[in-house]
Amino acid sequence: MNNSSQTVLTSSSNVTAVYNVHIAEVWSSLVVQTAVCVIGTVLNTLNVIVFQHRRFDATPYLYMTALAVTDTGSLLVHMPYGLARCDRRISFCATQSFNYLRLQLSYYMTYVSFELGNMFEAMSAWITLLICIERLVTMRWPHVGKVNFSRRQGKRQLTLTITLAILFHIPLFFVLEIKQKEITTNLNETRRYHVTVLTPFGNSTYYYAYTWIRFLLVQCIPLILLCIVNVLLLIVIWSSYSNQKTYELKRNREEAKRSKALLSVMKEHRIEIERKSVMGTQVNDDSQVDGIDKLRGSETSQTDVQKANRKWRSNNKKRTKSLRPTRKSMTRLDRVQQANHKLTVLLVVVSFSFLFGQIPQAVAYAHIIKLFIPTNCPECYVYASLYQHLSHLLCLITSTTNFFLYITLNKHFRDRLNELCCHI
């Protein structure tokens, strides 16, 4: 989970509530994560705007729009996280006004960000898996893909996915709470802090079982299925590419044979025309032919040449007309297959980018990372929290990279974005 793992680790350590994180994590949360969330929100909003054009009416673009919306929601939810992690080790975070702001942010992180962040994470994982399954079915069984992954069916699938994600994460709203804690210093001074702790439900075995079920359904099983489906997609793309190359070579050979046949016909007609012209212009050395006969003979030869040319042109037009429909249909089929392959490659790259960000975060799961932390090492929890932050930051960064992938691998996206920029 996004923040529950950090809460569990903090509650297990003996570090105070103020300095329970490494200073590198504080600065990274305050500067890097905030910048990533702001930039990612803008870029994903552009993705949603571009995909609203009628040019992107295919079902995969509907899924990509939903993925951009969930990424935008996740980035917006985690945007104030850096301010909430800021502590007294940074000068401007030690002011009285910032203490009041941090208190409000702690309520936001406990009762809003934790729940919605995990909810959007599950939506992104399931939508990405849905995208890969749609591509595999469409590439492998086109007729089945048209029936089960039409735009209408895609809307239903997205509605069902989002509804299940919301219902599945309702228990998270009853896991954390804020309590006031008093700490006595060495000078016998009592300081009060607001700390986030687990509720009785959060400490129960039901929540423990729920976290494992969520880990399996959101991080473990989807990531494994994504790896398998992407490998199958790469195999399908490679086999389709090989078949297309073989088909093109075969078609080129057939066209070469047709061109040779046409050349032979042209040569025969040319030889026949030359023979007739020579026969028409031959002059008998023993007889005398007057000027009128010569003129008639030349006119006759020219007429024969023109007739032969017209005959050859008419025959050539008939052959060309018989070949044109087949060539047009093959060219259109090639274009559709090429566009389908490019879209599939784009979505495979997007899913691999998602895996690149999610796998380290899956390792950062609280119950798993605790297995690598010695029980007699309180400082290790600080570095474990730092690793959890960096893995979550990597996940947020991958949510912003889809915009650059779309620009690089999708020509229609670039064209539409240029149109929007020109209008602005």
XYZ file of C-alpha atoms in Angstrom:
424
model
C 0.000 0.000 0.000
C 1.050 3.582 -0.447
C 1.112 4.895 3.097
C -0.106 2.109 5.333
C 3.231 0.365 5.113
C 5.001 3.441 6.394
C 2.555 3.757 9.249
C 3.086 0.162 10.302
C 6.849 0.503 10.199
C 6.782 3.704 12.204
C 4.577 2.235 14.882
C 6.940 -0.715 15.221
C 10.027 1.423 15.761
C 11.117 3.317 18.848
C 11.923 6.519 16.933
C 10.037 9.647 17.956
C 7.137 10.889 15.873
C 9.039 13.942 14.683
C 12.303 12.384 13.473
C 11.097 9.009 12.275
C 12.250 9.618 8.693
C 15.579 10.231 7.040
C 16.375 13.810 6.040
C 16.826 12.655 2.434
C 13.249 11.391 2.460
C 12.033 14.734 3.793
C 13.741 16.738 1.048
C 12.769 14.249 -1.643
C 9.132 14.345 -0.559
C 9.095 18.119 -0.319
C 10.846 18.966 -3.586
C 10.986 15.998 -5.954
C 7.645 14.354 -5.255
C 5.766 17.654 -5.277
C 7.316 18.597 -8.632
C 6.562 15.160 -10.075
C 2.936 15.376 -8.953
C 2.451 18.855 -10.431
C 4.086 18.009 -13.770
C 2.374 14.631 -13.971
C -1.035 16.155 -13.298
C -0.580 18.629 -16.157
C 0.673 15.970 -18.588
C -2.073 13.464 -17.780
C -4.669 16.211 -18.131
C -3.291 16.839 -21.623
C -3.634 13.119 -22.327
C -7.304 13.223 -21.384
C -7.920 16.319 -23.535
C -6.194 14.847 -26.587
C -8.023 11.524 -26.328
C -11.397 13.299 -26.398
C -11.012 13.873 -30.140
C -13.154 11.715 -32.418
C -9.999 10.357 -34.018
C -9.412 8.315 -30.861
C -12.702 6.418 -30.844
C -11.215 2.914 -30.595
C -11.628 0.916 -27.400
C -7.903 0.980 -26.437
C -7.988 4.779 -26.407
C -10.978 4.612 -24.070
C -8.891 2.521 -21.678
C -5.952 4.906 -22.072
C -8.220 7.830 -21.196
C -9.374 6.051 -18.045
C -5.754 5.281 -17.163
C -4.847 8.955 -17.561
C -7.756 9.943 -15.294
C -6.709 7.503 -12.562
C -3.082 8.640 -12.806
C -4.228 12.244 -12.508
C -6.258 11.390 -9.426
C -3.344 9.548 -7.837
C -0.946 12.433 -8.478
C -3.401 14.994 -7.112
C -3.987 12.947 -3.982
C -0.259 12.636 -3.245
C 0.632 16.224 -4.112
C 0.483 17.564 -0.488
C 2.493 14.598 0.802
C 5.796 16.489 0.731
C 4.507 19.282 2.952
C 3.086 16.757 5.394
C 6.490 15.036 5.731
C 8.376 18.275 6.387
C 9.658 18.548 9.987
C 11.685 20.863 12.222
C 14.990 19.962 10.596
C 14.021 22.350 7.793
C 13.859 25.940 8.999
C 10.644 27.156 7.367
C 8.861 23.993 8.530
C 9.495 24.925 12.178
C 7.327 28.052 12.152
C 4.068 28.271 14.048
C 1.985 28.826 10.929
C 3.477 25.782 9.246
C 2.786 23.683 12.333
C -0.884 24.526 11.969
C -0.736 23.672 8.248
C 1.010 20.383 8.995
C -1.739 19.486 11.462
C -4.381 20.005 8.784
C -2.306 18.036 6.297
C -1.988 15.171 8.759
C -5.779 14.909 8.876
C -5.854 14.968 5.087
C -3.181 12.276 4.806
C -4.919 10.070 7.362
C -8.534 10.315 6.276
C -8.292 11.137 2.544
C -4.927 10.534 0.911
C -4.306 7.066 2.333
C -7.647 5.684 1.179
C -7.902 7.403 -2.205
C -4.250 6.799 -3.042
C -4.606 3.046 -2.639
C -7.911 3.148 -4.508
C -6.405 4.893 -7.536
C -3.450 2.521 -7.437
C -5.777 -0.469 -7.747
C -7.686 1.196 -10.588
C -4.474 1.826 -12.517
C -3.290 -1.753 -12.062
C -6.575 -3.310 -13.157
C -7.052 -0.942 -16.111
C -3.504 -1.641 -17.326
C -4.207 -5.365 -17.119
C -7.464 -4.821 -19.019
C -5.563 -2.973 -21.759
C -3.093 -5.826 -22.204
C -5.827 -8.473 -22.276
C -7.738 -6.492 -24.903
C -4.631 -6.210 -27.073
C -3.848 -9.915 -26.778
C -7.382 -10.999 -27.672
C -7.628 -8.499 -30.538
C -4.282 -9.512 -32.013
C -4.777 -13.247 -31.554
C -8.516 -13.581 -32.210
C -9.737 -10.454 -34.068
C -13.377 -11.554 -34.332
C -13.584 -12.304 -30.605
C -11.977 -8.941 -29.860
C -14.546 -7.067 -31.953
C -17.410 -8.715 -30.074
C -16.091 -8.594 -26.502
C -14.075 -5.371 -26.643
C -16.266 -2.962 -28.539
C -16.533 0.601 -27.280
C -19.809 -0.159 -25.552
C -18.352 -3.215 -23.863
C -15.275 -1.193 -22.927
C -17.383 1.361 -21.068
C -19.102 -1.415 -19.152
C -15.785 -3.026 -18.270
C -14.364 0.264 -17.026
C -17.471 0.966 -14.962
C -17.267 -2.479 -13.384
C -13.531 -2.111 -12.697
C -13.890 1.290 -11.039
C -16.884 0.142 -8.987
C -15.039 -2.923 -7.716
C -11.998 -0.814 -6.822
C -14.138 1.607 -4.802
C -16.039 -1.120 -2.969
C -12.898 -3.127 -2.274
C -11.152 -0.173 -0.592
C -13.998 0.982 1.651
C -12.440 -0.811 4.697
C -9.398 1.466 4.430
C -11.497 4.362 5.716
C -11.632 2.596 9.111
C -7.939 1.756 9.482
C -6.180 4.959 10.607
C -6.936 7.681 13.111
C -5.157 10.668 14.641
C -4.442 10.762 18.352
C -2.678 13.220 20.573
C 0.496 11.915 22.155
C 2.495 13.403 25.012
C 6.267 13.033 25.246
C 8.365 14.054 28.246
C 11.775 15.422 27.334
C 14.991 15.293 29.359
C 14.192 18.735 30.776
C 10.887 17.446 32.174
C 8.980 19.347 29.528
C 5.831 17.815 28.132
C 5.302 18.067 24.410
C 2.150 17.093 22.622
C 2.088 15.673 19.139
C -0.637 14.500 16.821
C 0.320 11.089 15.523
C -1.355 8.708 13.112
C -2.046 5.301 14.632
C -3.984 2.213 13.705
C -7.566 1.836 14.858
C -8.773 -1.332 16.601
C -9.839 -2.587 13.192
C -6.388 -1.748 11.838
C -4.814 -3.859 14.599
C -7.191 -6.767 14.086
C -6.540 -9.993 12.239
C -9.289 -9.059 9.781
C -7.285 -6.112 8.521
C -4.139 -8.246 8.448
C -5.915 -10.749 6.208
C -7.372 -7.910 4.143
C -3.918 -6.429 3.481
C -2.660 -9.772 2.179
C -5.724 -10.204 -0.023
C -5.232 -6.713 -1.391
C -1.560 -7.379 -1.985
C -2.468 -10.450 -4.028
C -5.295 -8.819 -6.009
C -3.665 -5.440 -6.665
C 0.072 -6.032 -6.771
C 0.956 -9.710 -6.995
C -1.525 -11.334 -9.398
C -1.897 -8.335 -11.779
C 1.877 -7.941 -12.075
C 2.366 -11.637 -12.820
C -0.455 -11.593 -15.373
C 0.972 -8.447 -16.965
C 4.337 -10.137 -17.406
C 2.731 -13.221 -18.971
C 0.393 -11.263 -21.251
C 3.177 -8.946 -22.402
C 5.389 -11.898 -23.309
C 2.512 -13.420 -25.287
C 1.914 -10.074 -26.982
C 5.553 -9.835 -28.006
C 5.347 -13.340 -29.472
C 2.170 -12.460 -31.385
C 3.683 -9.216 -32.678
C 6.843 -10.964 -33.835
C 4.951 -13.792 -35.562
C 2.599 -11.322 -37.230
C 5.548 -9.228 -38.364
C 7.253 -12.313 -39.804
C 4.077 -13.383 -41.602
C 3.647 -9.908 -43.014
C 7.206 -9.891 -44.338
C 6.688 -13.314 -45.911
C 3.454 -12.142 -47.512
C 5.137 -9.016 -48.875
C 7.951 -11.079 -50.404
C 5.430 -13.416 -52.012
C 3.425 -10.496 -53.361
C 6.567 -8.854 -54.743
C 7.438 -12.064 -56.548
C 3.965 -12.248 -58.072
C 4.181 -8.624 -59.167
C 7.588 -9.311 -60.710
C 6.080 -12.200 -62.678
C 3.221 -9.972 -63.862
C 5.638 -7.250 -64.911
C 7.708 -9.780 -66.852
C 4.582 -11.028 -68.597
C 3.600 -7.469 -69.504
C 7.085 -6.767 -70.812
C 6.980 -9.866 -73.003
C 3.598 -8.796 -74.403
C 4.952 -5.327 -75.083
C 7.951 -6.786 -76.879
C 5.722 -8.976 -79.054
C 3.539 -6.010 -79.998
C 6.576 -3.894 -80.738
C 8.085 -6.584 -82.964
C 4.779 -6.964 -84.795
C 4.502 -3.201 -85.310
C 8.059 -2.967 -86.618
C 7.489 -5.909 -88.958
C 4.351 -4.333 -90.388
C 6.046 -0.975 -90.801
C 8.980 -2.598 -92.593
C 6.655 -4.539 -94.884
C 4.702 -1.392 -95.679
C 7.803 0.627 -96.534
C 9.567 -1.992 -98.660
C 10.102 -0.946 -102.258
C 10.518 -3.305 -105.128
C 13.816 -2.430 -106.849
C 12.615 -3.807 -110.198
C 9.290 -1.887 -110.292
C 8.679 1.793 -110.217
C 6.211 3.153 -107.739
C 4.805 6.609 -108.174
C 4.404 9.172 -105.383
C 0.741 8.410 -104.800
C 1.382 4.733 -104.055
C 4.182 5.666 -101.650
C 1.911 8.079 -99.838
C -0.838 5.482 -99.541
C 1.663 2.891 -98.315
C 2.988 5.226 -95.621
C -0.545 6.123 -94.509
C -1.415 2.423 -94.322
C 1.657 1.653 -92.196
C 0.910 4.548 -89.838
C -2.679 3.361 -89.513
C -1.488 -0.142 -88.649
C 0.891 1.225 -86.021
C -1.864 3.305 -84.438
C -4.235 0.330 -84.384
C -1.606 -1.860 -82.753
C -0.901 0.811 -80.120
C -4.600 1.215 -79.344
C -4.991 -2.538 -79.059
C -2.059 -2.841 -76.672
C -3.325 0.065 -74.524
C -6.804 -1.413 -74.275
C -5.397 -4.794 -73.267
C -3.098 -3.148 -70.711
C -6.022 -1.185 -69.219
C -8.040 -4.373 -68.856
C -5.181 -6.077 -67.037
C -4.637 -3.056 -64.783
C -8.333 -2.821 -63.933
C -8.404 -6.490 -63.031
C -5.456 -5.998 -60.673
C -6.429 -2.688 -59.037
C -9.113 -3.880 -56.579
C -6.836 -6.577 -55.195
C -3.960 -4.158 -54.728
C -6.158 -1.583 -53.052
C -7.620 -4.116 -50.670
C -4.175 -5.487 -49.827
C -2.804 -1.995 -49.225
C -5.695 -1.118 -46.918
C -5.272 -4.386 -45.036
C -1.568 -3.713 -44.645
C -2.273 -0.240 -43.296
C -4.781 -1.536 -40.765
C -2.381 -4.237 -39.599
C 0.479 -1.778 -39.362
C -1.590 0.676 -37.303
C -2.759 -2.171 -35.077
C 0.815 -3.315 -34.533
C 1.993 0.194 -33.675
C -0.817 0.641 -31.158
C -0.015 -2.732 -29.605
C 3.673 -1.864 -29.324
C 2.744 1.434 -27.652
C 0.529 -0.277 -25.088
C 3.155 -2.951 -24.406
C 5.681 -0.207 -23.667
C 3.141 1.515 -21.388
C 2.530 -1.717 -19.489
C 6.265 -2.362 -19.119
C 6.653 1.166 -17.760
C 3.888 0.396 -15.273
C 5.667 -2.806 -14.243
C 8.933 -0.905 -13.828
C 7.276 1.334 -11.258
C 5.102 -1.242 -9.513
C 7.536 -4.105 -8.889
C 9.781 -2.149 -6.448
C 6.672 -0.913 -4.656
C 5.392 -4.475 -4.315
C 8.645 -5.387 -2.560
C 8.105 -2.398 -0.244
C 4.918 -3.968 1.117
C 5.066 -3.710 4.918
C 4.723 -7.419 5.732
C 7.376 -8.308 3.149
C 9.942 -5.639 3.950
C 9.738 -6.505 7.649
C 11.219 -9.892 6.819
C 14.480 -8.173 5.833
C 14.695 -5.874 8.892
C 16.452 -7.161 12.040
C 14.377 -6.878 15.198
C 17.207 -5.235 17.166
C 17.843 -2.475 14.594
C 15.562 0.557 15.139
C 17.555 2.624 12.627
C 16.778 0.095 9.909
C 13.145 1.186 9.960
C 14.233 4.663 8.899
C 16.014 3.286 5.829
C 13.129 0.944 5.123
C 10.836 3.964 5.147
C 13.253 5.706 2.773
C 13.108 2.742 0.393
C 9.314 2.760 0.535
C 9.290 6.445 -0.319
C 11.683 6.013 -3.253
C 9.706 3.073 -4.639
C 6.489 5.063 -4.375
C 8.199 8.055 -6.009
C 9.278 5.809 -8.879
C 5.670 4.696 -9.275
C 4.540 8.325 -9.495
C 7.253 9.091 -12.053
C 6.109 6.246 -14.296
C 2.599 7.718 -14.140
C 3.946 10.848 -15.830
C 5.928 9.082 -18.569
C 2.886 7.951 -20.561
C 2.626 11.403 -22.127
C 6.130 11.119 -23.587
C 5.452 7.563 -24.764
C 2.327 8.717 -26.593
C 4.228 11.543 -28.277
C 7.055 9.243 -29.332
C 5.055 6.239 -30.544
C 1.706 7.646 -31.715
C 1.552 9.955 -34.739
C -2.140 10.802 -34.261
C -1.423 11.939 -30.710
C 1.351 14.237 -31.950
C -0.840 15.685 -34.687
C -3.737 16.357 -32.338
C -1.426 17.914 -29.751
C 0.038 20.196 -32.431
C -3.479 21.241 -33.415
C -4.281 22.126 -29.816
C -1.050 24.087 -29.458
C -1.758 26.003 -32.676
C -5.252 26.937 -31.460
C -3.807 28.189 -28.200
